[in-house]
Short mmCIF file of C-alpha atoms in Angstrom, two decimals:
data_model
loop_
_atom_site.label_atom_id
_atom_site.label_comp_id
_atom_site.label_asym_id
_atom_site.label_seq_id
_atom_site.Cartn_x
_atom_site.Cartn_y
_atom_site.Cartn_z
CA MET I 1 -0.12 0.39 -0.04
CA ARG I 2 1.45 3.36 -0.95
CA GLY I 3 1.96 6.30 2.03
CA SER I 4 -1.28 8.61 0.88
CA PRO I 5 -4.06 5.48 0.99
CA ARG I 6 -2.50 4.35 4.13
CA HIS I 7 -2.68 7.37 5.44
CA GLU I 8 -5.83 8.21 4.17
CA ARG I 9 -6.97 5.09 6.55
CA ILE I 10 -5.17 6.17 10.05
CA LEU I 11 -6.91 9.62 9.05
CA GLU I 12 -10.36 7.65 8.56
CA ARG I 13 -9.95 5.80 12.18
CA LEU I 14 -8.76 9.62 13.63
CA ARG I 15 -11.78 10.85 12.87
CA ARG I 16 -13.71 8.49 14.00
CA ASP I 17 -11.42 7.11 17.05
CA GLY I 18 -9.80 10.63 18.44
CA ARG I 19 -7.12 8.40 19.58
CA VAL I 20 -4.99 5.64 17.26
CA ASP I 21 -2.78 3.28 18.22
CA VAL I 22 0.41 2.04 17.08
CA GLY I 23 -0.05 -2.35 17.48
CA GLU I 24 -3.18 -1.92 16.44
CA LEU I 25 -2.86 0.33 12.68
CA ALA I 26 -0.23 -2.18 12.12
CA VAL I 27 -2.02 -4.97 12.19
CA ALA I 28 -5.14 -3.30 10.72
CA LEU I 29 -3.04 -2.10 7.33
CA ASP I 30 -0.68 -5.11 6.77
CA THR I 31 2.11 -3.38 7.36
CA SER I 32 4.91 -3.10 10.21
CA GLU I 33 4.93 -0.63 13.37
CA VAL I 34 8.36 0.47 12.22
CA THR I 35 6.51 2.07 8.90
CA ILE I 36 2.57 3.70 11.15
CA ARG I 37 5.68 5.55 13.26
CA ARG I 38 6.95 7.19 10.19
CA ASP I 39 3.42 7.92 8.72
CA LEU I 40 2.30 9.24 12.14
CA ASP I 41 5.10 11.33 12.80
CA ALA I 42 4.59 12.43 9.04
CA LEU I 43 1.08 13.22 9.67
CA ALA I 44 2.05 14.92 12.63
CA GLU I 45 4.32 17.47 10.05
CA GLN I 46 0.80 18.43 8.87
CA GLY I 47 -0.89 19.52 12.10
CA THR I 48 -3.81 16.89 11.99
CA LEU I 49 -2.34 14.36 15.60
CA ARG I 50 -0.23 14.76 18.11
CA ARG I 51 2.12 11.55 18.74
CA VAL I 52 1.54 10.29 22.44
CA ARG I 53 3.56 7.31 23.70
CA GLY I 54 2.32 3.74 21.87
CA GLY I 55 -0.33 5.88 19.15
CA ALA I 56 -1.36 9.25 18.42
CA VAL I 57 -4.89 11.82 19.28
CA SER I 58 -6.03 13.57 17.00
CA LEU I 59 -5.83 17.83 17.07
CA LEU I 60 -8.18 18.73 15.05
CA MET I 61 -12.08 19.91 16.90
CA ARG I 62 -14.79 17.68 16.22
CA GLY I 63 -16.47 18.24 13.01
CA GLU I 64 -13.26 20.10 11.73
CA GLU I 65 -11.54 19.40 8.46
CA LEU I 66 -8.41 18.07 6.92
CA PRO I 67 -5.68 20.37 5.53
CA PHE I 68 -5.67 20.97 2.06
CA SER I 69 -2.79 19.06 1.03
CA LEU I 70 -4.49 15.84 3.50
CA ARG I 71 -8.03 16.24 1.25
CA GLU I 72 -6.14 16.21 -1.63
CA VAL I 73 -4.88 12.57 -1.54
CA GLU I 74 -8.27 11.48 0.10
CA ALA I 75 -10.41 9.77 -2.73
CA ALA I 76 -8.28 10.81 -4.66
CA ALA I 77 -8.83 8.71 -7.70
CA ALA I 78 -12.72 8.49 -7.06
CA LYS I 79 -12.41 12.96 -7.25
CA ASN I 80 -10.76 12.04 -10.74
CA ARG I 81 -13.79 10.27 -12.21
CA ILE I 82 -16.12 12.18 -11.19
CA ALA I 83 -14.30 14.99 -11.89
CA ALA I 84 -14.22 13.37 -16.16
CA VAL I 85 -18.28 12.95 -15.54
CA VAL I 86 -19.01 16.57 -14.67
CA ALA I 87 -16.61 17.68 -17.51
CA SER I 88 -18.81 15.31 -20.01
CA LEU I 89 -21.89 17.60 -18.78
CA VAL I 90 -20.99 21.16 -19.95
CA ARG I 91 -21.23 21.87 -22.93
CA ASP I 92 -19.00 24.36 -24.90
CA GLY I 93 -19.52 27.49 -25.04
CA GLU I 94 -21.20 27.39 -21.27
CA ALA I 95 -20.62 29.43 -17.76
CA VAL I 96 -19.61 27.84 -15.23
CA VAL I 97 -18.24 28.55 -11.80
CA VAL I 98 -16.12 26.48 -9.63
CA ASP I 99 -16.38 25.62 -6.74
CA SER I 100 -13.24 25.83 -3.79
CA GLY I 101 -11.85 22.73 -2.66
CA THR I 102 -9.70 19.65 -3.94
CA SER I 103 -12.86 17.98 -5.66
CA GLY I 104 -12.96 22.21 -7.11
CA LEU I 105 -9.19 21.44 -8.47
CA ALA I 106 -10.02 18.05 -9.76
CA VAL I 107 -12.66 19.23 -12.10
CA ALA I 108 -10.55 22.37 -12.86
CA ARG I 109 -8.30 19.81 -14.21
CA ALA I 110 -11.10 18.35 -16.68
CA LEU I 111 -12.38 21.43 -17.68
CA ALA I 112 -8.52 22.86 -19.21
CA GLY I 113 -8.60 23.26 -22.64
CA ARG I 114 -12.12 23.51 -23.01
CA ARG I 115 -14.14 26.06 -24.60
CA LEU I 116 -15.74 27.93 -21.96
CA THR I 117 -16.21 30.98 -19.16
CA VAL I 118 -15.43 29.54 -15.74
CA MET I 119 -15.00 31.66 -12.62
CA PRO I 120 -12.95 29.70 -9.90
CA LEU I 121 -13.58 30.20 -6.42
CA SER I 122 -10.07 29.21 -5.68
CA LEU I 123 -7.36 30.05 -6.51
CA PRO I 124 -5.41 26.62 -6.94
CA SER I 125 -8.09 26.68 -9.49
CA ALA I 126 -7.75 29.96 -11.04
CA THR I 127 -3.62 28.79 -11.13
CA VAL I 128 -4.75 25.57 -13.69
CA LEU I 129 -6.96 27.13 -15.46
CA SER I 130 -5.43 29.96 -16.10
CA ALA I 131 -2.98 27.81 -18.67
CA SER I 132 -6.00 27.64 -21.42
CA PRO I 133 -6.29 29.45 -23.10
CA SER I 134 -9.35 28.37 -24.75
CA ILE I 135 -10.58 29.52 -20.64
CA THR I 136 -12.46 32.79 -20.16
CA LEU I 137 -11.25 33.01 -17.05
CA LEU I 138 -13.34 35.24 -14.89
CA LEU I 139 -12.07 36.73 -10.95
CA PRO I 140 -13.90 37.02 -8.22
CA GLY I 141 -12.25 39.45 -5.81
CA GLY I 142 -13.05 38.66 -1.82
CA THR I 143 -10.39 37.61 0.12
CA THR I 144 -8.93 34.74 0.45
CA ARG I 145 -8.64 31.20 3.10
CA PHE I 146 -5.65 30.88 4.48
CA GLY I 147 -3.99 27.23 3.53
CA GLU I 148 -7.03 26.68 1.36
CA GLY I 149 -6.99 29.51 -1.24
CA SER I 150 -10.63 29.64 -0.98
CA MET I 151 -12.44 33.23 -2.23
CA VAL I 152 -14.86 33.89 0.88
CA GLY I 153 -16.18 37.70 1.85
CA PRO I 154 -19.24 39.93 0.74
CA ILE I 155 -16.97 41.14 -2.36
CA THR I 156 -16.70 37.26 -3.61
CA GLU I 157 -20.32 37.07 -3.12
CA SER I 158 -21.30 40.64 -4.79
CA SER I 159 -19.74 39.24 -7.98
CA LEU I 160 -21.46 36.38 -8.49
CA ALA I 161 -24.07 38.19 -7.67
CA ALA I 162 -23.33 39.98 -10.95
CA LEU I 163 -23.40 37.32 -13.43
CA ARG I 164 -25.69 34.39 -14.16
CA PHE I 165 -24.10 31.27 -14.90
CA ASP I 166 -25.39 28.23 -16.39
CA THR I 167 -23.60 25.86 -14.52
CA LEU I 168 -22.15 25.63 -11.09
CA VAL I 169 -20.32 22.84 -9.94
CA LEU I 170 -20.68 23.12 -6.13
CA THR I 171 -18.46 20.97 -3.32
CA CYS I 172 -19.03 19.89 0.05
CA CYS I 173 -17.46 18.80 3.52
CA GLY I 174 -20.63 16.51 4.44
CA LEU I 175 -24.12 15.18 2.65
CA SER I 176 -27.28 13.30 4.07
CA PRO I 177 -30.45 13.40 2.64
CA ASP I 178 -31.98 15.08 5.89
CA ASP I 179 -28.84 17.69 6.60
CA GLY I 180 -28.62 18.47 2.68
CA VAL I 181 -24.86 20.37 1.97
CA THR I 182 -23.43 20.95 4.26
CA ALA I 183 -19.75 23.39 4.19
CA HIS I 184 -17.60 23.75 7.97
CA ASP I 185 -16.44 27.58 7.15
CA LEU I 186 -19.28 29.77 7.33
CA GLN I 187 -17.74 32.22 4.90
CA ASP I 188 -17.24 29.35 2.76
CA ALA I 189 -21.37 28.45 2.74
CA ALA I 190 -22.34 31.43 2.33
CA VAL I 191 -20.52 31.70 -1.34
CA LYS I 192 -21.68 28.06 -2.09
CA ARG I 193 -25.19 29.48 -1.59
CA ALA I 194 -25.19 32.70 -3.34
CA ALA I 195 -22.90 30.83 -6.51
CA ARG I 196 -26.18 28.48 -6.52
CA ARG I 197 -28.34 31.73 -7.27
CA SER I 198 -26.27 32.89 -9.82
CA SER I 199 -26.84 29.72 -11.14
CA ARG I 200 -29.45 27.51 -13.71
CA ARG I 201 -27.97 24.66 -12.69
CA THR I 202 -26.48 23.26 -9.56
CA VAL I 203 -24.51 20.41 -10.72
CA LEU I 204 -22.93 18.58 -6.80
CA VAL I 205 -19.47 16.14 -6.46
CA ALA I 206 -19.25 14.23 -3.76
CA GLU I 207 -16.87 11.65 -3.01
CA SER I 208 -18.84 8.86 -1.21
CA VAL I 209 -16.66 9.28 2.32
CA LYS I 210 -18.80 12.52 2.13
CA PHE I 211 -21.94 10.66 2.94
CA SER I 212 -20.54 10.22 6.57
CA ARG I 213 -20.17 13.12 7.33
CA THR I 214 -21.99 16.02 8.04
CA ALA I 215 -20.51 19.94 8.71
CA LEU I 216 -21.75 22.94 10.60
CA ALA I 217 -22.98 25.50 7.76
CA THR I 218 -25.67 24.29 5.87
CA VAL I 219 -25.70 25.39 1.84
CA CYS I 220 -29.02 24.12 0.62
CA ALA I 221 -31.30 20.72 0.66
CA ILE I 222 -30.61 17.75 -1.76
CA GLU I 223 -33.71 19.30 -3.49
CA ASP I 224 -31.94 22.29 -4.34
CA VAL I 225 -29.85 19.94 -6.54
CA ASP I 226 -30.05 19.05 -10.13
CA VAL I 227 -27.36 17.21 -10.60
CA LEU I 228 -25.14 14.67 -8.16
CA VAL I 229 -21.85 12.54 -9.03
CA THR I 230 -20.51 10.32 -6.75
CA ASP I 231 -18.39 7.23 -6.73
CA GLU I 232 -19.54 3.77 -7.27
CA GLU I 233 -18.76 3.39 -3.00
CA ALA I 234 -22.03 5.55 -2.53
CA PRO I 235 -25.02 3.69 0.25
CA PRO I 236 -27.36 2.59 -2.40
CA ASP I 237 -30.00 3.00 0.08
CA VAL I 238 -28.78 6.92 0.13
CA VAL I 239 -28.42 7.19 -3.25
CA GLY I 240 -31.70 6.19 -3.75
CA ARG I 241 -33.27 8.57 -1.20
CA PHE I 242 -31.46 11.24 -3.66
CA ARG I 243 -33.22 9.96 -6.56
CA GLU I 244 -36.77 10.11 -4.88
CA ALA I 245 -35.93 13.89 -4.17
CA GLY I 246 -35.54 14.33 -8.12
CA VAL I 247 -31.85 14.84 -8.23
CA ASP I 248 -30.54 12.71 -11.35
CA VAL I 249 -27.24 11.02 -10.07
CA ARG I 250 -24.51 10.17 -11.77
CA VAL I 251 -21.90 7.39 -10.88
CA ALA I 252 -18.49 8.01 -11.83
#
């Protein structure tokens, strides 16, 4: 198992239990305790955990999101498949908002090279799209969130309110039929709501791990989503409830 997938499984255990044990992880992940200790040391440098005797404890508050660099490797293959499906749903000539986050970055990469007008809501996505001569790039004003590069604040919301888009590619931190689409950061959630109000169609991207999470701020109800693109690990019963709500579900 390569480092990134192993780190992903360690972080999932930290999310669930708040503490991990070196010996238990070595057995569960079929590797040596030496390797697990190196993994924990690497994750400690990222600021997500604190090493203690025999293991580690989480430094993230309940419901707090992981740093961008770690989320970028979380379910990376699924995000790339989802992004490819999203790109197939977007027609040349459309005006598109690409939401922030690591899933939004994957979509930006999939859209690069297309003939589109795109407003990315993060600096990483703007950097990717700026290298494509066929993209008409619209940049919102606003404040950037440290470590995320996402655009937030009243200037960003005003930029969105002044325009009308064909498609919003919406990302999320949590997703459920009852709680709807949720995000950890209040300002980020406000920008997402503003983007949805300015778009004719909302395409939500959510890898399967998002179905087990609910974040602090509500973005919208599932009935407000036109298309949901997820991966094959998404729970069938929950996906069924989205379809019953009238959402077009695509599985990557």
